[in-house]
Amino acid sequence: MSKNTPGPSRAFEIQVPCIVFLITTPAFVAIRLWSRAKSKSSLGWDDWTILVSSMFAVIVMALMLAACTYGFGQHIANITTPHRLMTMKLFFVSQAFYKLTMNMTKMSILILYLRIFIQRWFRITCYVLLVIITSYMVGAFFASVFQCTPVARAWNKNIPGSCIDITTNWYANAGFSIATDIIILTLSMYPLYKSKIILKRKIALMIVFALGAFVVVTSIVRMQTLDFSSTSPDPTYDIASSVWTMLEENVAITCACLPMMWMPLARLFPSFFSLDSGTDSHGSSGARSSELKATSRPRSDWSRFSAYPDTKGSIGMNQTGDSQNRPSEDSTGQILPSCQGGEAQYQNATGITKVTEYRVSFSNTKSPSGPIDA
């Protein structure tokens, strides 16, 4: 702002990552949704949740860019009083949306887990985590909004009133975020490790899911800056925590999108991510892992017999046979089998189970070579 006193500014430290992520984050979300559409699968709750989370992330970045136009990044003594108040107000609002985007990203990952893992203990753990994270998100949002009484004292300390300990609040939020990130990151590793899928694909999957470790790293680094930023007498210039806030929320969304981007990854790294035929970790053909169990029938003459996967079936990673004439499949099924529909009968299964529904048709005309036993 021209009315501010000229001086050093660190605004570019906010502006550069914001501009970069305003391009890359929506792009990753768009590719994820494109992958869903390409597989002719409807969007799931995990997709809607990450879409809303990305919108909140864009709001956070837009607010921070707006704050920079008023003087965020400059020494507070060089900013005029009206601009300083507007800067702090925009920063205050962005903190509330930051709480929403971080927790909604975690919720999206857990909902994705519920689509592809069917173990009873795993699903119960996901539901418990969803309740905890959702409750915390609501509590953290209102704690951020009503951190001061009156609310306006949050950005104008000249107003009489009181505020909670901001440093303690920020540390508590960071601690919860890191703890839940680690739990979510490690939760999927065991069922992936125990799965009977092609070894190289198992490794590729574990690497993709393990990329969430970058979020943990950014959260830990951000935590190191909280005490300095929250107690600084020059909050508009000491902006290290704000820089890491931008990185943390956008890296989280990007990592949450990667597991659903199997088709783009298969084109970039076909040796690891392709859906071509191969053998599983036990050396048997993946296509043989799917069995057709038919009810015993009396002797009859079948001239034609056809069995094909129902469109509701999950074409999972244990099925790596001929992909020709493959029906429309959920893009989740390209990672691991989907557990939608009829999941109750498989909840006591161990490892990762592939479920395929079949339709069978036959006619009772004689075969040229004689009758065929059913």
Coordinates of C-alpha atoms in Angstrom, one line a residue:
M1 CA 0.0 0.0 0.0
S2 CA 1.3 3.4 -0.9
K3 CA 0.4 4.9 2.4
N4 CA 2.6 2.5 4.3
T5 CA 6.2 3.7 5.1
P6 CA 8.6 2.1 2.6
G7 CA 10.9 -0.6 4.1
P8 CA 11.9 -4.2 3.9
S9 CA 9.1 -6.7 3.1
R10 CA 8.8 -10.5 3.2
A11 CA 5.5 -10.6 1.4
F12 CA 7.1 -12.5 -1.5
E13 CA 7.6 -15.5 0.9
I14 CA 3.8 -15.7 1.1
Q15 CA 3.0 -14.6 -2.5
V16 CA 5.2 -17.1 -4.3
P17 CA 3.9 -20.3 -2.7
C18 CA 0.3 -19.0 -2.8
I19 CA 0.5 -18.3 -6.6
V20 CA 2.2 -21.7 -7.2
F21 CA -0.4 -23.7 -5.2
L22 CA -3.3 -21.7 -6.6
I23 CA -2.3 -23.5 -9.8
T24 CA -1.1 -26.9 -8.7
T25 CA -3.6 -27.7 -6.0
P26 CA -6.8 -27.2 -8.1
A27 CA -4.9 -29.1 -10.9
F28 CA -4.3 -32.2 -8.7
V29 CA -8.0 -32.1 -7.6
A30 CA -9.1 -31.8 -11.2
I31 CA -7.0 -34.7 -12.3
R32 CA -8.4 -36.8 -9.5
L33 CA -12.0 -36.0 -10.6
W34 CA -11.0 -36.6 -14.2
S35 CA -9.7 -40.0 -13.2
R36 CA -13.1 -40.8 -11.6
A37 CA -15.0 -39.6 -14.7
K38 CA -12.6 -41.5 -17.0
S39 CA -13.5 -44.7 -15.2
K40 CA -17.2 -43.9 -15.5
S41 CA -17.5 -43.9 -11.7
S42 CA -19.6 -41.5 -9.8
L43 CA -18.0 -39.2 -7.3
G44 CA -17.8 -40.5 -3.8
W45 CA -17.9 -38.7 -0.4
D46 CA -14.1 -38.7 -0.4
D47 CA -14.1 -36.7 -3.6
W48 CA -16.6 -34.2 -2.4
T49 CA -14.7 -33.8 0.8
I50 CA -11.4 -33.1 -0.8
L51 CA -13.1 -30.7 -3.3
V52 CA -14.5 -28.7 -0.4
S53 CA -11.1 -28.8 1.4
S54 CA -9.4 -27.5 -1.7
M55 CA -11.9 -24.6 -1.8
F56 CA -11.1 -23.7 1.8
A57 CA -7.4 -23.9 0.9
V58 CA -8.0 -21.5 -2.0
I59 CA -9.8 -19.1 0.4
V60 CA -6.9 -19.2 2.9
M61 CA -4.4 -18.4 0.1
A62 CA -6.7 -15.6 -1.3
L63 CA -6.9 -14.1 2.2
M64 CA -3.2 -14.2 2.7
L65 CA -2.5 -12.6 -0.7
A66 CA -5.1 -9.9 0.2
A67 CA -3.3 -9.4 3.6
C68 CA 0.0 -8.9 1.7
T69 CA -1.6 -6.0 -0.3
Y70 CA -2.3 -4.2 3.0
G71 CA 1.2 -4.7 4.4
F72 CA 1.5 -8.3 5.6
G73 CA 5.2 -9.1 5.4
Q74 CA 6.3 -5.5 6.3
H75 CA 7.3 -4.3 9.8
I76 CA 4.2 -3.5 11.8
A77 CA 5.7 0.0 12.6
N78 CA 5.7 0.8 8.8
I79 CA 2.0 -0.1 8.3
T80 CA -0.7 2.5 8.8
T81 CA -3.3 1.8 11.5
P82 CA -6.2 1.1 9.1
H83 CA -4.0 -1.2 7.0
R84 CA -2.6 -2.9 10.1
L85 CA -6.1 -3.7 11.3
M86 CA -7.2 -5.0 7.9
T87 CA -4.1 -7.1 7.7
M88 CA -4.6 -8.7 11.0
K89 CA -8.3 -9.2 10.3
L90 CA -7.6 -11.1 7.1
F91 CA -5.0 -13.2 8.9
F92 CA -7.5 -14.0 11.6
V93 CA -10.1 -15.2 9.1
S94 CA -7.6 -17.3 7.3
Q95 CA -6.7 -19.2 10.5
A96 CA -10.3 -20.3 10.9
F97 CA -10.4 -21.7 7.3
Y98 CA -7.0 -23.4 7.8
K99 CA -8.5 -25.5 10.6
L100 CA -11.3 -26.6 8.2
T101 CA -9.1 -27.5 5.3
M102 CA -6.6 -29.5 7.3
N103 CA -9.2 -31.6 9.0
M104 CA -11.4 -32.1 5.9
T105 CA -8.4 -33.5 4.1
K106 CA -7.9 -36.1 6.8
M107 CA -11.6 -36.9 6.6
S108 CA -11.3 -37.4 2.8
I109 CA -8.4 -39.9 3.3
L110 CA -10.3 -41.9 5.9
I111 CA -13.4 -42.0 3.7
L112 CA -11.2 -43.3 0.8
Y113 CA -9.9 -46.0 3.2
L114 CA -13.5 -47.1 3.8
R115 CA -14.0 -47.5 0.1
I116 CA -11.0 -49.8 -0.5
F117 CA -10.4 -51.7 2.8
I118 CA -12.9 -54.2 4.2
Q119 CA -11.3 -55.5 7.4
R120 CA -13.7 -55.0 10.3
W121 CA -11.0 -53.7 12.7
F122 CA -9.8 -51.3 10.1
R123 CA -13.2 -49.9 9.3
I124 CA -14.1 -49.5 13.0
T125 CA -10.8 -47.6 13.4
C126 CA -11.6 -45.3 10.5
Y127 CA -15.1 -44.5 11.8
V128 CA -13.7 -43.7 15.3
L129 CA -11.1 -41.4 13.7
L130 CA -13.7 -39.7 11.6
V131 CA -15.8 -38.9 14.7
I132 CA -12.7 -37.6 16.5
I133 CA -11.5 -35.5 13.6
T134 CA -14.9 -34.1 12.8
S135 CA -15.5 -33.2 16.4
Y136 CA -12.1 -31.6 16.7
M137 CA -12.6 -29.6 13.5
V138 CA -15.8 -28.1 14.8
G139 CA -14.2 -27.3 18.2
A140 CA -11.1 -25.9 16.6
F141 CA -13.0 -23.7 14.2
F142 CA -15.1 -22.1 17.0
A143 CA -12.1 -21.8 19.2
S144 CA -10.3 -19.9 16.4
V145 CA -13.3 -17.6 15.8
F146 CA -14.0 -16.9 19.5
Q147 CA -10.4 -16.8 20.7
C148 CA -11.0 -13.3 22.1
T149 CA -13.9 -11.6 23.9
P150 CA -15.0 -9.5 22.1
V151 CA -14.1 -11.2 18.8
A152 CA -12.6 -8.0 17.3
R153 CA -9.9 -8.0 20.0
A154 CA -8.3 -10.8 18.0
W155 CA -7.1 -8.3 15.4
N156 CA -7.2 -5.1 17.5
K157 CA -5.5 -5.5 20.9
N158 CA -6.5 -1.9 21.8
I159 CA -10.1 -3.1 22.4
P160 CA -10.6 -4.0 26.1
G161 CA -11.3 -7.7 26.7
S162 CA -9.5 -11.0 27.0
C163 CA -8.0 -13.8 24.8
I164 CA -7.0 -17.4 25.2
D165 CA -3.4 -18.3 25.2
I166 CA -2.7 -18.3 21.4
T167 CA 0.6 -20.1 21.7
T168 CA -0.9 -23.0 23.7
N169 CA -3.8 -23.1 21.2
W170 CA -1.5 -23.2 18.2
Y171 CA 0.7 -25.9 19.8
A172 CA -2.4 -28.0 20.7
N173 CA -3.7 -27.8 17.2
A174 CA -0.3 -28.7 15.7
G175 CA 0.1 -31.6 18.1
F176 CA -3.3 -33.0 17.2
S177 CA -2.6 -32.6 13.5
I178 CA 0.7 -34.4 13.6
A179 CA -0.6 -37.3 15.7
T180 CA -3.6 -37.9 13.4
D181 CA -1.4 -37.6 10.3
I182 CA 0.9 -40.3 11.7
I183 CA -2.0 -42.6 12.6
I184 CA -3.6 -42.2 9.2
L185 CA -0.3 -42.7 7.4
T186 CA 0.6 -45.9 9.2
L187 CA -3.0 -47.3 9.3
S188 CA -3.0 -48.4 5.7
M189 CA 0.5 -49.9 5.7
Y190 CA -0.4 -53.2 7.4
P191 CA -3.3 -54.3 5.1
L192 CA -1.2 -53.3 2.1
Y193 CA 1.8 -55.3 3.4
K194 CA -0.4 -58.4 4.0
S195 CA -2.2 -58.2 0.6
K196 CA -1.5 -60.9 -2.0
I197 CA -0.9 -58.7 -4.9
I198 CA 2.0 -58.3 -7.4
L199 CA 5.1 -57.4 -5.4
K200 CA 6.1 -54.4 -7.5
R201 CA 2.5 -53.0 -7.4
K202 CA 2.4 -53.5 -3.6
I203 CA 5.6 -51.5 -3.3
A204 CA 4.2 -48.8 -5.6
L205 CA 1.0 -48.6 -3.5
M206 CA 2.9 -48.4 -0.3
I207 CA 5.1 -45.6 -1.7
V208 CA 2.0 -43.7 -2.9
F209 CA 0.3 -43.9 0.5
A210 CA 3.6 -43.2 2.3
L211 CA 3.9 -39.9 0.5
G212 CA 1.7 -38.5 3.3
A213 CA 5.0 -38.5 5.3
F214 CA 5.7 -35.1 3.6
V215 CA 2.7 -33.7 5.4
V216 CA 4.0 -34.9 8.7
V217 CA 7.4 -33.3 8.0
T218 CA 5.8 -29.9 7.0
S219 CA 3.6 -30.0 10.1
I220 CA 6.7 -30.7 12.4
V221 CA 8.7 -27.9 10.7
R222 CA 5.7 -25.5 11.1
M223 CA 5.4 -26.4 14.7
Q224 CA 9.0 -25.2 15.3
T225 CA 8.0 -21.7 14.2
L226 CA 4.8 -21.3 16.3
D227 CA 6.3 -20.0 19.5
F228 CA 8.3 -17.3 17.7
S229 CA 5.4 -16.2 15.5
S230 CA 2.7 -16.2 18.2
T231 CA 4.8 -14.2 20.7
S232 CA 6.6 -11.8 18.2
P233 CA 6.1 -8.1 18.8
D234 CA 6.3 -7.7 15.0
P235 CA 3.6 -10.3 13.8
T236 CA 3.3 -8.8 10.3
Y237 CA 7.0 -9.3 9.6
D238 CA 7.8 -12.6 11.4
I239 CA 5.7 -14.8 9.1
A240 CA 7.6 -18.1 9.1
S241 CA 4.6 -20.0 10.5
S242 CA 2.3 -18.5 7.8
V243 CA 4.7 -19.7 5.1
W244 CA 4.6 -23.3 6.4
T245 CA 0.8 -23.1 6.8
M246 CA 0.5 -22.6 3.1
L247 CA 2.9 -25.5 2.4
E248 CA 1.2 -27.8 4.9
E249 CA -2.4 -27.5 3.7
N250 CA -1.5 -27.8 0.0
V251 CA 0.9 -30.7 0.4
A252 CA -1.8 -32.5 2.4
I253 CA -4.4 -32.1 -0.4
T254 CA -1.9 -33.1 -3.1
C255 CA -0.9 -36.3 -1.1
A256 CA -4.6 -37.1 -0.6
C257 CA -5.2 -37.0 -4.3
L258 CA -2.3 -39.2 -5.4
P259 CA -3.8 -42.6 -4.5
M260 CA -6.8 -41.9 -6.8
M261 CA -4.6 -40.9 -9.7
W262 CA -3.8 -44.4 -10.7
M263 CA -4.4 -43.9 -14.4
P264 CA -2.1 -40.9 -14.8
L265 CA 0.6 -42.7 -12.7
A266 CA 0.2 -45.8 -14.9
R267 CA 1.0 -43.7 -17.9
L268 CA 4.0 -42.0 -16.3
F269 CA 5.4 -45.2 -14.6
P270 CA 3.9 -48.2 -16.5
S271 CA 6.3 -50.7 -15.0
F272 CA 4.9 -50.1 -11.5
F273 CA 1.4 -48.8 -12.0
S274 CA 0.1 -50.6 -15.1
L275 CA -2.9 -52.9 -14.9
D276 CA -1.4 -55.5 -17.3
S277 CA -1.4 -59.1 -16.5
G278 CA 1.2 -60.5 -14.1
T279 CA 1.6 -62.7 -11.1
D280 CA 1.0 -62.0 -7.5
S281 CA 3.4 -62.2 -4.6
H282 CA 2.9 -66.0 -4.3
G283 CA 3.7 -66.6 -8.0
S284 CA 0.2 -67.5 -9.0
S285 CA -1.8 -65.8 -11.7
G286 CA -3.8 -62.9 -10.4
A287 CA -6.7 -63.7 -12.6
R288 CA -7.0 -67.1 -10.8
S289 CA -7.7 -65.3 -7.5
S290 CA -11.2 -64.8 -8.7
E291 CA -13.4 -67.8 -8.3
L292 CA -16.9 -68.5 -9.7
K293 CA -18.9 -70.5 -7.2
A294 CA -22.0 -72.0 -8.8
T295 CA -24.8 -73.7 -7.0
S296 CA -24.9 -77.5 -7.8
R297 CA -27.3 -78.3 -10.6
P298 CA -28.8 -81.5 -12.0
R299 CA -27.3 -83.0 -15.2
S300 CA -28.3 -80.8 -18.1
D301 CA -27.3 -80.1 -21.7
W302 CA -25.5 -76.7 -22.0
S303 CA -24.5 -75.6 -25.5
R304 CA -23.4 -72.2 -24.4
F305 CA -22.1 -70.9 -21.1
S306 CA -21.1 -67.4 -20.4
A307 CA -19.9 -65.7 -17.2
Y308 CA -18.9 -62.1 -17.0
P309 CA -18.3 -59.7 -14.1
D310 CA -21.2 -57.6 -13.1
T311 CA -20.7 -53.9 -13.4
K312 CA -21.0 -53.6 -9.7
G313 CA -18.1 -56.0 -9.2
S314 CA -14.7 -54.7 -8.0
I315 CA -11.9 -55.1 -10.5
G316 CA -9.2 -55.1 -7.9
M317 CA -5.5 -55.5 -7.8
N318 CA -5.7 -59.2 -7.3
Q319 CA -7.3 -59.5 -10.7
T320 CA -4.6 -58.7 -13.2
G321 CA -5.7 -60.8 -16.1
D322 CA -7.0 -59.8 -19.5
S323 CA -8.4 -56.3 -19.3
Q324 CA -10.1 -56.6 -22.7
N325 CA -13.9 -56.2 -22.6
R326 CA -13.6 -55.2 -19.0
P327 CA -16.7 -53.4 -17.8
S328 CA -16.9 -49.9 -16.3
E329 CA -15.1 -49.9 -13.0
D330 CA -14.7 -47.7 -10.1
S331 CA -11.4 -45.9 -10.1
T332 CA -11.0 -47.0 -6.5
G333 CA -11.1 -50.5 -7.8
Q334 CA -7.9 -49.8 -9.8
I335 CA -6.1 -49.4 -6.5
L336 CA -7.8 -52.1 -4.3
P337 CA -11.2 -53.7 -4.5
S338 CA -14.1 -51.6 -3.5
C339 CA -16.2 -52.8 -0.6
Q340 CA -19.4 -51.1 -1.5
G341 CA -22.4 -53.4 -1.3
G342 CA -22.5 -56.7 0.4
E343 CA -19.6 -55.9 2.6
A344 CA -21.0 -57.4 5.8
Q345 CA -20.3 -61.0 4.7
Y346 CA -16.6 -60.2 4.3
Q347 CA -16.0 -58.2 7.4
N348 CA -14.2 -61.0 9.1
A349 CA -11.8 -61.5 6.2
T350 CA -8.1 -61.1 6.7
G351 CA -5.9 -59.2 4.4
I352 CA -7.4 -57.5 1.3
T353 CA -10.2 -59.5 -0.3
K354 CA -11.3 -59.1 -3.9
V355 CA -15.0 -59.4 -4.5
T356 CA -16.5 -60.0 -7.9
E357 CA -20.1 -60.6 -8.8
Y358 CA -21.0 -62.7 -11.8
R359 CA -24.0 -63.1 -13.9
V360 CA -24.5 -66.6 -15.5
S361 CA -26.6 -67.4 -18.6
F362 CA -27.1 -70.7 -20.3
S363 CA -29.5 -72.5 -22.7
N364 CA -30.7 -76.1 -22.6
T365 CA -29.8 -77.1 -26.1
K366 CA -27.6 -80.1 -26.9
S367 CA -24.0 -79.6 -27.6
P368 CA -22.7 -81.1 -30.8
S369 CA -20.2 -83.2 -28.8
G370 CA -22.9 -84.5 -26.4
P371 CA -24.2 -83.4 -23.0
I372 CA -22.0 -81.5 -20.6
D373 CA -22.1 -82.1 -16.9
A374 CA -23.2 -79.2 -14.8

